[in-house]
Amino acid sequence: MTALPSPLSLRGVTLTYPDGDGRLTALDSVDLDVPAGSLTAVVGPSGSGKSSLLAVAATLVPPDSGSVVVAGTDTGRLDRAGRAALRRDRIGIVFQQPNLLPSLTAVEQLQVMADLAGRRPREARARALELLDAVGLADRADRRPHQLSGGQRQRVNIARALMNDPAVLLVDEPTSALDHERGAAVLDLLVRLTRARSTATVLVTHDLAHLERMDRTVRMADGRLSADAVTGAEG
Ligand code: ADP
Ligand code: MG
Protein backbone atom coordinates (compact mmCIF):
# COMPACT_ATOMS: atom_id res chain seq x y z
CA MET A 1 0.00 0.00 0.00
CA THR A 2 1.44 3.39 -0.93
CA ALA A 3 0.73 6.41 1.22
CA LEU A 4 -1.11 9.27 -0.43
CA PRO A 5 1.04 12.35 -1.02
CA SER A 6 0.56 15.05 1.61
CA PRO A 7 -1.63 17.97 0.54
CA LEU A 8 1.11 20.27 1.83
CA SER A 9 4.78 19.56 1.26
CA LEU A 10 7.69 21.98 1.71
CA ARG A 11 11.23 20.98 0.70
CA GLY A 12 14.33 23.00 1.44
CA VAL A 13 12.36 26.23 1.65
CA THR A 14 14.50 29.30 2.27
CA LEU A 15 13.10 32.82 2.47
CA THR A 16 15.09 36.00 3.02
CA TYR A 17 14.07 39.63 3.39
CA PRO A 18 16.22 42.68 2.62
CA ASP A 19 17.83 43.90 5.84
CA GLY A 20 20.10 46.94 5.62
CA ASP A 21 23.04 45.99 3.42
CA GLY A 22 22.37 42.28 3.80
CA ARG A 23 19.50 39.81 3.98
CA LEU A 24 17.63 38.46 6.94
CA THR A 25 16.93 34.73 6.75
CA ALA A 26 13.32 34.21 7.85
CA LEU A 27 13.16 30.55 6.76
CA ASP A 28 16.25 28.38 6.55
CA SER A 29 15.97 25.12 4.54
CA VAL A 30 12.58 24.18 5.96
CA ASP A 31 11.07 20.76 5.23
CA LEU A 32 7.49 20.03 6.24
CA ASP A 33 4.84 17.50 5.24
CA VAL A 34 1.30 17.68 6.53
CA PRO A 35 -0.95 14.67 5.83
CA ALA A 36 -4.68 15.07 5.11
CA GLY A 37 -6.85 15.04 8.22
CA SER A 38 -3.98 15.94 10.53
CA LEU A 39 -3.02 19.03 12.46
CA THR A 40 0.56 20.22 12.95
CA ALA A 41 1.15 22.89 15.58
CA VAL A 42 4.02 25.33 15.08
CA VAL A 43 5.49 26.95 18.18
CA GLY A 44 8.50 29.17 18.72
CA PRO A 45 9.47 32.66 19.87
CA SER A 46 8.31 35.86 18.25
CA GLY A 47 10.35 36.63 15.14
CA SER A 48 11.40 32.99 14.62
CA GLY A 49 9.63 32.73 11.25
CA LYS A 50 6.26 31.15 12.04
CA SER A 51 4.16 33.64 10.06
CA SER A 52 6.71 33.53 7.22
CA LEU A 53 6.20 29.77 7.08
CA LEU A 54 2.46 30.23 6.69
CA ALA A 55 2.90 33.02 4.11
CA VAL A 56 5.07 30.73 1.98
CA ALA A 57 2.73 27.75 2.41
CA ALA A 58 -0.18 30.03 1.45
CA THR A 59 1.68 31.01 -1.75
CA LEU A 60 1.44 34.65 -0.66
CA VAL A 61 5.24 34.96 -0.66
CA PRO A 62 7.42 32.96 -3.08
CA PRO A 63 10.51 31.49 -1.38
CA ASP A 64 14.05 32.29 -2.54
CA SER A 65 14.64 28.58 -3.04
CA GLY A 66 13.02 25.24 -2.32
CA SER A 67 9.63 23.86 -3.30
CA VAL A 68 6.11 24.32 -2.01
CA VAL A 69 3.68 21.68 -3.25
CA VAL A 70 -0.02 22.22 -2.51
CA ALA A 71 -2.57 19.55 -3.40
CA GLY A 72 -0.14 18.06 -5.91
CA THR A 73 0.70 21.37 -7.59
CA ASP A 74 4.28 22.63 -7.55
CA THR A 75 3.51 26.27 -6.79
CA GLY A 76 6.88 27.43 -8.14
CA ARG A 77 5.56 26.73 -11.64
CA LEU A 78 2.55 29.01 -11.22
CA ASP A 79 2.33 32.68 -12.12
CA ARG A 80 0.61 35.20 -9.87
CA ALA A 81 -2.87 34.44 -11.26
CA GLY A 82 -2.26 30.72 -10.93
CA ARG A 83 -1.28 31.13 -7.31
CA ALA A 84 -4.36 33.25 -6.61
CA ALA A 85 -6.59 30.57 -8.15
CA LEU A 86 -4.86 27.85 -6.11
CA ARG A 87 -5.36 29.88 -2.93
CA ARG A 88 -9.01 30.43 -3.71
CA ASP A 89 -9.74 26.79 -4.51
CA ARG A 90 -7.37 24.73 -2.34
CA ILE A 91 -6.13 26.82 0.60
CA GLY A 92 -8.02 28.14 3.61
CA ILE A 93 -6.32 30.93 5.54
CA VAL A 94 -7.22 32.11 9.04
CA PHE A 95 -5.26 35.05 10.39
CA GLN A 96 -5.15 36.42 13.90
CA GLN A 97 -7.68 39.14 13.18
CA PRO A 98 -10.89 37.91 11.53
CA ASN A 99 -11.05 40.78 8.96
CA LEU A 100 -14.76 40.32 8.43
CA LEU A 101 -16.61 42.84 6.29
CA PRO A 102 -18.58 45.08 8.68
CA SER A 103 -21.68 45.40 6.50
CA LEU A 104 -22.20 41.68 5.82
CA THR A 105 -23.98 39.10 7.93
CA ALA A 106 -22.18 35.92 8.98
CA VAL A 107 -23.72 33.86 6.21
CA GLU A 108 -22.91 36.55 3.64
CA GLN A 109 -19.23 36.60 4.70
CA LEU A 110 -19.09 32.96 3.64
CA GLN A 111 -21.16 33.39 0.49
CA VAL A 112 -18.72 35.98 -0.85
CA MET A 113 -16.05 33.26 -1.01
CA ALA A 114 -18.30 31.05 -3.12
CA ASP A 115 -19.17 33.96 -5.41
CA LEU A 116 -15.46 34.44 -6.04
CA ALA A 117 -15.16 30.76 -6.94
CA GLY A 118 -18.13 31.03 -9.32
CA ARG A 119 -20.50 28.80 -7.38
CA ARG A 120 -24.26 29.00 -7.71
CA PRO A 121 -25.78 31.32 -5.08
CA ARG A 122 -28.30 28.80 -3.78
CA GLU A 123 -25.68 26.08 -3.33
CA ALA A 124 -23.38 28.61 -1.74
CA ARG A 125 -25.98 29.66 0.80
CA ALA A 126 -26.74 26.06 1.73
CA ARG A 127 -23.05 25.33 2.19
CA ALA A 128 -22.51 28.52 4.18
CA LEU A 129 -25.34 27.62 6.56
CA GLU A 130 -24.00 24.08 6.93
CA LEU A 131 -20.56 25.42 7.86
CA LEU A 132 -21.97 27.96 10.31
CA ASP A 133 -23.78 25.05 11.92
CA ALA A 134 -20.51 23.08 12.05
CA VAL A 135 -18.84 25.93 13.98
CA GLY A 136 -21.82 26.27 16.34
CA LEU A 137 -23.25 29.46 14.87
CA ALA A 138 -26.41 28.21 13.14
CA ASP A 139 -28.46 30.70 15.14
CA ARG A 140 -26.12 33.63 14.36
CA ALA A 141 -26.21 33.43 10.55
CA ASP A 142 -27.89 36.80 10.14
CA ARG A 143 -25.74 38.73 12.61
CA ARG A 144 -23.19 41.30 11.50
CA PRO A 145 -19.67 41.30 13.00
CA HIS A 146 -20.47 44.00 15.60
CA GLN A 147 -23.30 41.78 16.86
CA LEU A 148 -20.92 38.87 17.48
CA SER A 149 -18.39 38.23 20.26
CA GLY A 150 -14.67 37.93 19.52
CA GLY A 151 -14.86 34.15 19.73
CA GLN A 152 -17.88 34.05 17.43
CA ARG A 153 -16.14 36.27 14.89
CA GLN A 154 -13.15 33.93 14.88
CA ARG A 155 -15.56 31.01 14.27
CA VAL A 156 -17.03 32.82 11.27
CA ASN A 157 -13.48 33.41 10.07
CA ILE A 158 -12.73 29.67 10.33
CA ALA A 159 -15.98 28.70 8.61
CA ARG A 160 -15.20 31.17 5.81
CA ALA A 161 -11.76 29.61 5.29
CA LEU A 162 -13.47 26.24 4.74
CA MET A 163 -16.06 27.53 2.30
CA ASN A 164 -14.31 26.29 -0.84
CA ASP A 165 -13.38 22.94 0.70
CA PRO A 166 -9.63 23.55 0.94
CA ALA A 167 -7.05 20.74 1.00
CA VAL A 168 -4.81 22.88 3.20
CA LEU A 169 -5.85 25.01 6.19
CA LEU A 170 -3.35 27.56 7.53
CA VAL A 171 -4.09 29.22 10.85
CA ASP A 172 -2.00 31.92 12.53
CA GLU A 173 -2.49 32.43 16.28
CA PRO A 174 -6.29 32.24 16.20
CA THR A 175 -6.66 32.44 19.97
CA SER A 176 -4.41 35.39 20.76
CA ALA A 177 -7.32 37.81 21.10
CA LEU A 178 -9.46 35.38 23.12
CA ASP A 179 -9.59 34.42 26.78
CA HIS A 180 -8.38 30.97 27.80
CA GLU A 181 -11.73 29.22 27.70
CA ARG A 182 -12.79 30.63 24.32
CA GLY A 183 -9.31 29.95 22.99
CA ALA A 184 -9.56 26.31 24.03
CA ALA A 185 -12.95 26.02 22.30
CA VAL A 186 -11.51 27.42 19.06
CA LEU A 187 -8.60 24.94 19.17
CA ASP A 188 -11.06 22.08 19.80
CA LEU A 189 -13.06 23.25 16.83
CA LEU A 190 -9.96 23.30 14.60
CA VAL A 191 -9.04 19.75 15.61
CA ARG A 192 -12.59 18.56 14.93
CA LEU A 193 -12.85 20.31 11.55
CA THR A 194 -9.44 19.01 10.48
CA ARG A 195 -10.68 15.45 11.00
CA ALA A 196 -14.16 16.01 9.57
CA ARG A 197 -12.99 17.88 6.44
CA SER A 198 -9.69 16.00 5.99
CA THR A 199 -7.68 19.20 5.74
CA ALA A 200 -3.92 19.31 6.13
CA THR A 201 -3.87 21.90 8.90
CA VAL A 202 -0.96 24.01 10.15
CA LEU A 203 -1.64 25.97 13.32
CA VAL A 204 0.73 28.59 14.67
CA THR A 205 0.00 28.94 18.35
CA HIS A 206 1.28 30.44 21.57
CA ASP A 207 -1.17 28.33 23.47
CA LEU A 208 1.00 25.53 24.78
CA ALA A 209 -1.74 24.14 26.99
CA HIS A 210 -3.43 22.17 24.22
CA LEU A 211 -0.56 20.71 22.25
CA GLU A 212 -1.40 17.16 23.29
CA ARG A 213 -4.48 17.41 21.10
CA MET A 214 -2.43 18.11 17.98
CA ASP A 215 -1.06 15.29 15.84
CA ARG A 216 2.38 16.82 15.87
CA THR A 217 4.20 19.85 17.19
CA VAL A 218 7.21 21.41 15.50
CA ARG A 219 9.33 24.27 16.72
CA MET A 220 10.70 27.25 14.83
CA ALA A 221 13.91 28.91 15.99
CA ASP A 222 15.77 31.46 13.85
CA GLY A 223 14.02 30.26 10.72
CA ARG A 224 14.84 26.61 11.30
CA LEU A 225 12.19 24.02 11.90
CA SER A 226 12.90 21.14 14.23
CA ALA A 227 10.62 18.17 13.92
CA ASP A 228 11.15 17.12 17.52
CA ALA A 229 7.94 16.73 19.40
CA VAL A 230 7.80 19.32 22.15
CA THR A 231 4.38 18.30 23.40
CA GLY A 232 4.46 18.29 27.16
CA ALA A 233 8.05 19.50 27.24
CA GLU A 234 7.10 23.09 27.89
CA GLY A 235 7.65 24.28 31.47
P1 ADP B 1 6.96 35.08 13.82
O1 ADP B 1 5.66 34.91 13.13
O2 ADP B 1 7.53 33.81 14.35
O3 ADP B 1 6.91 36.14 14.87
P2 ADP B 1 7.86 36.24 11.30
O4 ADP B 1 7.76 35.17 10.28
O5 ADP B 1 6.78 37.25 11.31
O6 ADP B 1 8.05 35.58 12.75
O7 ADP B 1 9.24 36.98 11.12
C1 ADP B 1 10.47 36.30 10.96
C2 ADP B 1 11.58 37.32 10.74
O8 ADP B 1 11.39 37.95 9.47
C3 ADP B 1 11.59 38.44 11.76
O9 ADP B 1 12.93 38.81 12.01
C4 ADP B 1 10.84 39.55 11.09
O10 ADP B 1 11.25 40.81 11.58
C5 ADP B 1 11.22 39.36 9.65
N1 ADP B 1 10.17 39.79 8.69
C6 ADP B 1 8.92 39.30 8.63
N2 ADP B 1 8.22 39.87 7.64
C7 ADP B 1 9.08 40.74 7.04
C8 ADP B 1 8.97 41.64 5.92
N3 ADP B 1 7.83 41.73 5.22
N4 ADP B 1 10.04 42.39 5.60
C9 ADP B 1 11.20 42.28 6.30
N5 ADP B 1 11.37 41.45 7.34
C10 ADP B 1 10.34 40.69 7.73
MG1 MG C 1 3.74 35.72 13.55
Tab-separated table of C-alpha atoms and ligand atoms in Angstrom:
chain	number	residue	atom	x	y	z
A	1	MET	CA	0.000	0.000	0.000
A	2	THR	CA	1.443	3.388	-0.931
A	3	ALA	CA	0.733	6.409	1.217
A	4	LEU	CA	-1.108	9.274	-0.431
A	5	PRO	CA	1.041	12.354	-1.021
A	6	SER	CA	0.559	15.049	1.610
A	7	PRO	CA	-1.633	17.973	0.538
A	8	LEU	CA	1.111	20.269	1.828
A	9	SER	CA	4.780	19.556	1.261
A	10	LEU	CA	7.694	21.977	1.710
A	11	ARG	CA	11.225	20.980	0.705
A	12	GLY	CA	14.327	23.004	1.439
A	13	VAL	CA	12.360	26.234	1.654
A	14	THR	CA	14.500	29.299	2.270
A	15	LEU	CA	13.095	32.822	2.467
A	16	THR	CA	15.093	35.996	3.024
A	17	TYR	CA	14.072	39.634	3.387
A	18	PRO	CA	16.220	42.677	2.622
A	19	ASP	CA	17.829	43.903	5.841
A	20	GLY	CA	20.096	46.938	5.618
A	21	ASP	CA	23.037	45.988	3.424
A	22	GLY	CA	22.366	42.280	3.803
A	23	ARG	CA	19.505	39.813	3.978
A	24	LEU	CA	17.631	38.460	6.939
A	25	THR	CA	16.929	34.729	6.753
A	26	ALA	CA	13.324	34.213	7.845
A	27	LEU	CA	13.158	30.551	6.756
A	28	ASP	CA	16.246	28.376	6.548
A	29	SER	CA	15.971	25.117	4.543
A	30	VAL	CA	12.585	24.176	5.957
A	31	ASP	CA	11.069	20.755	5.233
A	32	LEU	CA	7.490	20.033	6.237
A	33	ASP	CA	4.836	17.499	5.237
A	34	VAL	CA	1.296	17.679	6.530
A	35	PRO	CA	-0.953	14.674	5.827
A	36	ALA	CA	-4.677	15.065	5.114
A	37	GLY	CA	-6.849	15.044	8.221
A	38	SER	CA	-3.981	15.940	10.531
A	39	LEU	CA	-3.020	19.033	12.459
A	40	THR	CA	0.563	20.218	12.947
A	41	ALA	CA	1.148	22.891	15.578
A	42	VAL	CA	4.024	25.334	15.078
A	43	VAL	CA	5.489	26.948	18.181
A	44	GLY	CA	8.503	29.172	18.721
A	45	PRO	CA	9.474	32.656	19.869
A	46	SER	CA	8.307	35.861	18.250
A	47	GLY	CA	10.350	36.633	15.136
A	48	SER	CA	11.396	32.986	14.623
A	49	GLY	CA	9.631	32.726	11.250
A	50	LYS	CA	6.261	31.155	12.044
A	51	SER	CA	4.164	33.641	10.057
A	52	SER	CA	6.706	33.533	7.223
A	53	LEU	CA	6.205	29.773	7.083
A	54	LEU	CA	2.456	30.231	6.693
A	55	ALA	CA	2.897	33.015	4.114
A	56	VAL	CA	5.067	30.735	1.977
A	57	ALA	CA	2.727	27.745	2.407
A	58	ALA	CA	-0.177	30.029	1.453
A	59	THR	CA	1.681	31.008	-1.753
A	60	LEU	CA	1.445	34.647	-0.660
A	61	VAL	CA	5.238	34.956	-0.662
A	62	PRO	CA	7.420	32.959	-3.080
A	63	PRO	CA	10.514	31.487	-1.378
A	64	ASP	CA	14.051	32.288	-2.536
A	65	SER	CA	14.637	28.577	-3.036
A	66	GLY	CA	13.023	25.236	-2.323
A	67	SER	CA	9.633	23.857	-3.305
A	68	VAL	CA	6.112	24.318	-2.007
A	69	VAL	CA	3.681	21.675	-3.245
A	70	VAL	CA	-0.022	22.222	-2.514
A	71	ALA	CA	-2.567	19.548	-3.400
A	72	GLY	CA	-0.141	18.061	-5.914
A	73	THR	CA	0.704	21.369	-7.590
A	74	ASP	CA	4.282	22.631	-7.545
A	75	THR	CA	3.512	26.270	-6.788
A	76	GLY	CA	6.884	27.428	-8.143
A	77	ARG	CA	5.561	26.734	-11.637
A	78	LEU	CA	2.548	29.013	-11.221
A	79	ASP	CA	2.326	32.677	-12.122
A	80	ARG	CA	0.607	35.205	-9.871
A	81	ALA	CA	-2.870	34.439	-11.259
A	82	GLY	CA	-2.259	30.715	-10.929
A	83	ARG	CA	-1.275	31.127	-7.305
A	84	ALA	CA	-4.360	33.246	-6.615
A	85	ALA	CA	-6.587	30.565	-8.151
A	86	LEU	CA	-4.858	27.852	-6.107
A	87	ARG	CA	-5.364	29.878	-2.927
A	88	ARG	CA	-9.015	30.432	-3.710
A	89	ASP	CA	-9.744	26.791	-4.512
A	90	ARG	CA	-7.369	24.732	-2.342
A	91	ILE	CA	-6.129	26.824	0.600
A	92	GLY	CA	-8.021	28.138	3.610
A	93	ILE	CA	-6.323	30.929	5.540
A	94	VAL	CA	-7.217	32.113	9.043
A	95	PHE	CA	-5.257	35.048	10.389
A	96	GLN	CA	-5.151	36.417	13.895
A	97	GLN	CA	-7.683	39.136	13.179
A	98	PRO	CA	-10.885	37.915	11.529
A	99	ASN	CA	-11.053	40.775	8.959
A	100	LEU	CA	-14.759	40.319	8.430
A	101	LEU	CA	-16.613	42.836	6.286
A	102	PRO	CA	-18.579	45.076	8.680
A	103	SER	CA	-21.683	45.395	6.501
A	104	LEU	CA	-22.196	41.685	5.819
A	105	THR	CA	-23.982	39.099	7.935
A	106	ALA	CA	-22.182	35.923	8.983
A	107	VAL	CA	-23.721	33.856	6.206
A	108	GLU	CA	-22.912	36.548	3.635
A	109	GLN	CA	-19.234	36.600	4.696
A	110	LEU	CA	-19.090	32.958	3.640
A	111	GLN	CA	-21.157	33.385	0.489
A	112	VAL	CA	-18.722	35.976	-0.847
A	113	MET	CA	-16.051	33.260	-1.007
A	114	ALA	CA	-18.301	31.052	-3.116
A	115	ASP	CA	-19.173	33.964	-5.411
A	116	LEU	CA	-15.458	34.439	-6.043
A	117	ALA	CA	-15.155	30.763	-6.937
A	118	GLY	CA	-18.129	31.032	-9.320
A	119	ARG	CA	-20.500	28.798	-7.385
A	120	ARG	CA	-24.258	28.998	-7.712
A	121	PRO	CA	-25.776	31.316	-5.079
A	122	ARG	CA	-28.302	28.804	-3.783
A	123	GLU	CA	-25.679	26.078	-3.329
A	124	ALA	CA	-23.383	28.607	-1.738
A	125	ARG	CA	-25.976	29.660	0.796
A	126	ALA	CA	-26.742	26.062	1.734
A	127	ARG	CA	-23.046	25.331	2.192
A	128	ALA	CA	-22.512	28.517	4.181
A	129	LEU	CA	-25.339	27.618	6.557
A	130	GLU	CA	-24.004	24.083	6.931
A	131	LEU	CA	-20.557	25.425	7.862
A	132	LEU	CA	-21.968	27.961	10.311
A	133	ASP	CA	-23.785	25.051	11.919
A	134	ALA	CA	-20.510	23.085	12.054
A	135	VAL	CA	-18.845	25.931	13.983
A	136	GLY	CA	-21.817	26.270	16.342
A	137	LEU	CA	-23.254	29.461	14.870
A	138	ALA	CA	-26.406	28.209	13.144
A	139	ASP	CA	-28.458	30.702	15.141
A	140	ARG	CA	-26.117	33.635	14.362
A	141	ALA	CA	-26.207	33.431	10.553
A	142	ASP	CA	-27.888	36.804	10.138
A	143	ARG	CA	-25.740	38.729	12.608
A	144	ARG	CA	-23.195	41.299	11.496
A	145	PRO	CA	-19.673	41.304	13.003
A	146	HIS	CA	-20.467	44.003	15.596
A	147	GLN	CA	-23.297	41.783	16.864
A	148	LEU	CA	-20.920	38.874	17.484
A	149	SER	CA	-18.390	38.233	20.261
A	150	GLY	CA	-14.668	37.927	19.524
A	151	GLY	CA	-14.862	34.148	19.732
A	152	GLN	CA	-17.884	34.048	17.433
A	153	ARG	CA	-16.141	36.273	14.888
A	154	GLN	CA	-13.155	33.934	14.884
A	155	ARG	CA	-15.563	31.010	14.273
A	156	VAL	CA	-17.032	32.822	11.272
A	157	ASN	CA	-13.482	33.406	10.068
A	158	ILE	CA	-12.730	29.672	10.328
A	159	ALA	CA	-15.977	28.697	8.605
A	160	ARG	CA	-15.204	31.169	5.812
A	161	ALA	CA	-11.765	29.605	5.285
A	162	LEU	CA	-13.474	26.237	4.744
A	163	MET	CA	-16.057	27.526	2.299
A	164	ASN	CA	-14.309	26.292	-0.838
A	165	ASP	CA	-13.375	22.944	0.704
A	166	PRO	CA	-9.628	23.547	0.942
A	167	ALA	CA	-7.048	20.742	1.003
A	168	VAL	CA	-4.805	22.885	3.198
A	169	LEU	CA	-5.852	25.006	6.186
A	170	LEU	CA	-3.352	27.558	7.529
A	171	VAL	CA	-4.090	29.219	10.853
A	172	ASP	CA	-1.997	31.923	12.528
A	173	GLU	CA	-2.490	32.426	16.278
A	174	PRO	CA	-6.292	32.245	16.198
A	175	THR	CA	-6.663	32.444	19.967
A	176	SER	CA	-4.411	35.389	20.755
A	177	ALA	CA	-7.324	37.806	21.096
A	178	LEU	CA	-9.456	35.380	23.116
A	179	ASP	CA	-9.587	34.419	26.780
A	180	HIS	CA	-8.377	30.969	27.803
A	181	GLU	CA	-11.731	29.219	27.701
A	182	ARG	CA	-12.793	30.625	24.324
A	183	GLY	CA	-9.310	29.951	22.986
A	184	ALA	CA	-9.560	26.308	24.029
A	185	ALA	CA	-12.948	26.019	22.302
A	186	VAL	CA	-11.512	27.420	19.059
A	187	LEU	CA	-8.599	24.937	19.166
A	188	ASP	CA	-11.056	22.084	19.797
A	189	LEU	CA	-13.057	23.251	16.829
A	190	LEU	CA	-9.962	23.299	14.601
A	191	VAL	CA	-9.036	19.748	15.609
A	192	ARG	CA	-12.592	18.565	14.934
A	193	LEU	CA	-12.853	20.314	11.553
A	194	THR	CA	-9.437	19.012	10.481
A	195	ARG	CA	-10.680	15.454	11.002
A	196	ALA	CA	-14.155	16.011	9.568
A	197	ARG	CA	-12.992	17.876	6.443
A	198	SER	CA	-9.688	16.004	5.989
A	199	THR	CA	-7.682	19.199	5.737
A	200	ALA	CA	-3.917	19.308	6.130
A	201	THR	CA	-3.868	21.896	8.900
A	202	VAL	CA	-0.963	24.010	10.151
A	203	LEU	CA	-1.637	25.968	13.321
A	204	VAL	CA	0.731	28.592	14.672
A	205	THR	CA	0.005	28.944	18.345
A	206	HIS	CA	1.281	30.442	21.569
A	207	ASP	CA	-1.169	28.334	23.465
A	208	LEU	CA	0.999	25.528	24.778
A	209	ALA	CA	-1.744	24.135	26.985
A	210	HIS	CA	-3.428	22.171	24.222
A	211	LEU	CA	-0.556	20.714	22.251
A	212	GLU	CA	-1.400	17.158	23.286
A	213	ARG	CA	-4.482	17.408	21.104
A	214	MET	CA	-2.434	18.106	17.980
A	215	ASP	CA	-1.059	15.295	15.842
A	216	ARG	CA	2.383	16.819	15.868
A	217	THR	CA	4.204	19.848	17.192
A	218	VAL	CA	7.209	21.410	15.499
A	219	ARG	CA	9.334	24.271	16.724
A	220	MET	CA	10.700	27.252	14.828
A	221	ALA	CA	13.910	28.912	15.993
A	222	ASP	CA	15.769	31.461	13.850
A	223	GLY	CA	14.023	30.255	10.717
A	224	ARG	CA	14.839	26.613	11.304
A	225	LEU	CA	12.188	24.021	11.899
A	226	SER	CA	12.899	21.137	14.230
A	227	ALA	CA	10.621	18.165	13.919
A	228	ASP	CA	11.149	17.119	17.515
A	229	ALA	CA	7.936	16.733	19.397
A	230	VAL	CA	7.798	19.315	22.150
A	231	THR	CA	4.384	18.303	23.403
A	232	GLY	CA	4.463	18.286	27.162
A	233	ALA	CA	8.053	19.500	27.240
A	234	GLU	CA	7.095	23.092	27.894
A	235	GLY	CA	7.650	24.279	31.467
B	1	ADP	P1	6.955	35.078	13.818
B	1	ADP	O1	5.661	34.908	13.125
B	1	ADP	O2	7.534	33.805	14.353
B	1	ADP	O3	6.911	36.142	14.875
B	1	ADP	P2	7.856	36.237	11.296
B	1	ADP	O4	7.759	35.166	10.284
B	1	ADP	O5	6.783	37.252	11.307
B	1	ADP	O6	8.045	35.576	12.746
B	1	ADP	O7	9.244	36.977	11.117
B	1	ADP	C1	10.474	36.298	10.960
B	1	ADP	C2	11.583	37.318	10.744
B	1	ADP	O8	11.394	37.946	9.470
B	1	ADP	C3	11.592	38.435	11.764
B	1	ADP	O9	12.930	38.806	12.009
B	1	ADP	C4	10.837	39.549	11.092
B	1	ADP	O10	11.249	40.806	11.579
B	1	ADP	C5	11.220	39.359	9.649
B	1	ADP	N1	10.171	39.787	8.692
B	1	ADP	C6	8.919	39.299	8.627
B	1	ADP	N2	8.222	39.868	7.639
B	1	ADP	C7	9.075	40.741	7.037
B	1	ADP	C8	8.967	41.645	5.918
B	1	ADP	N3	7.828	41.734	5.218
B	1	ADP	N4	10.044	42.391	5.604
B	1	ADP	C9	11.198	42.277	6.299
B	1	ADP	N5	11.375	41.448	7.343
B	1	ADP	C10	10.335	40.694	7.727
B	2	MG	MG	3.737	35.719	13.547
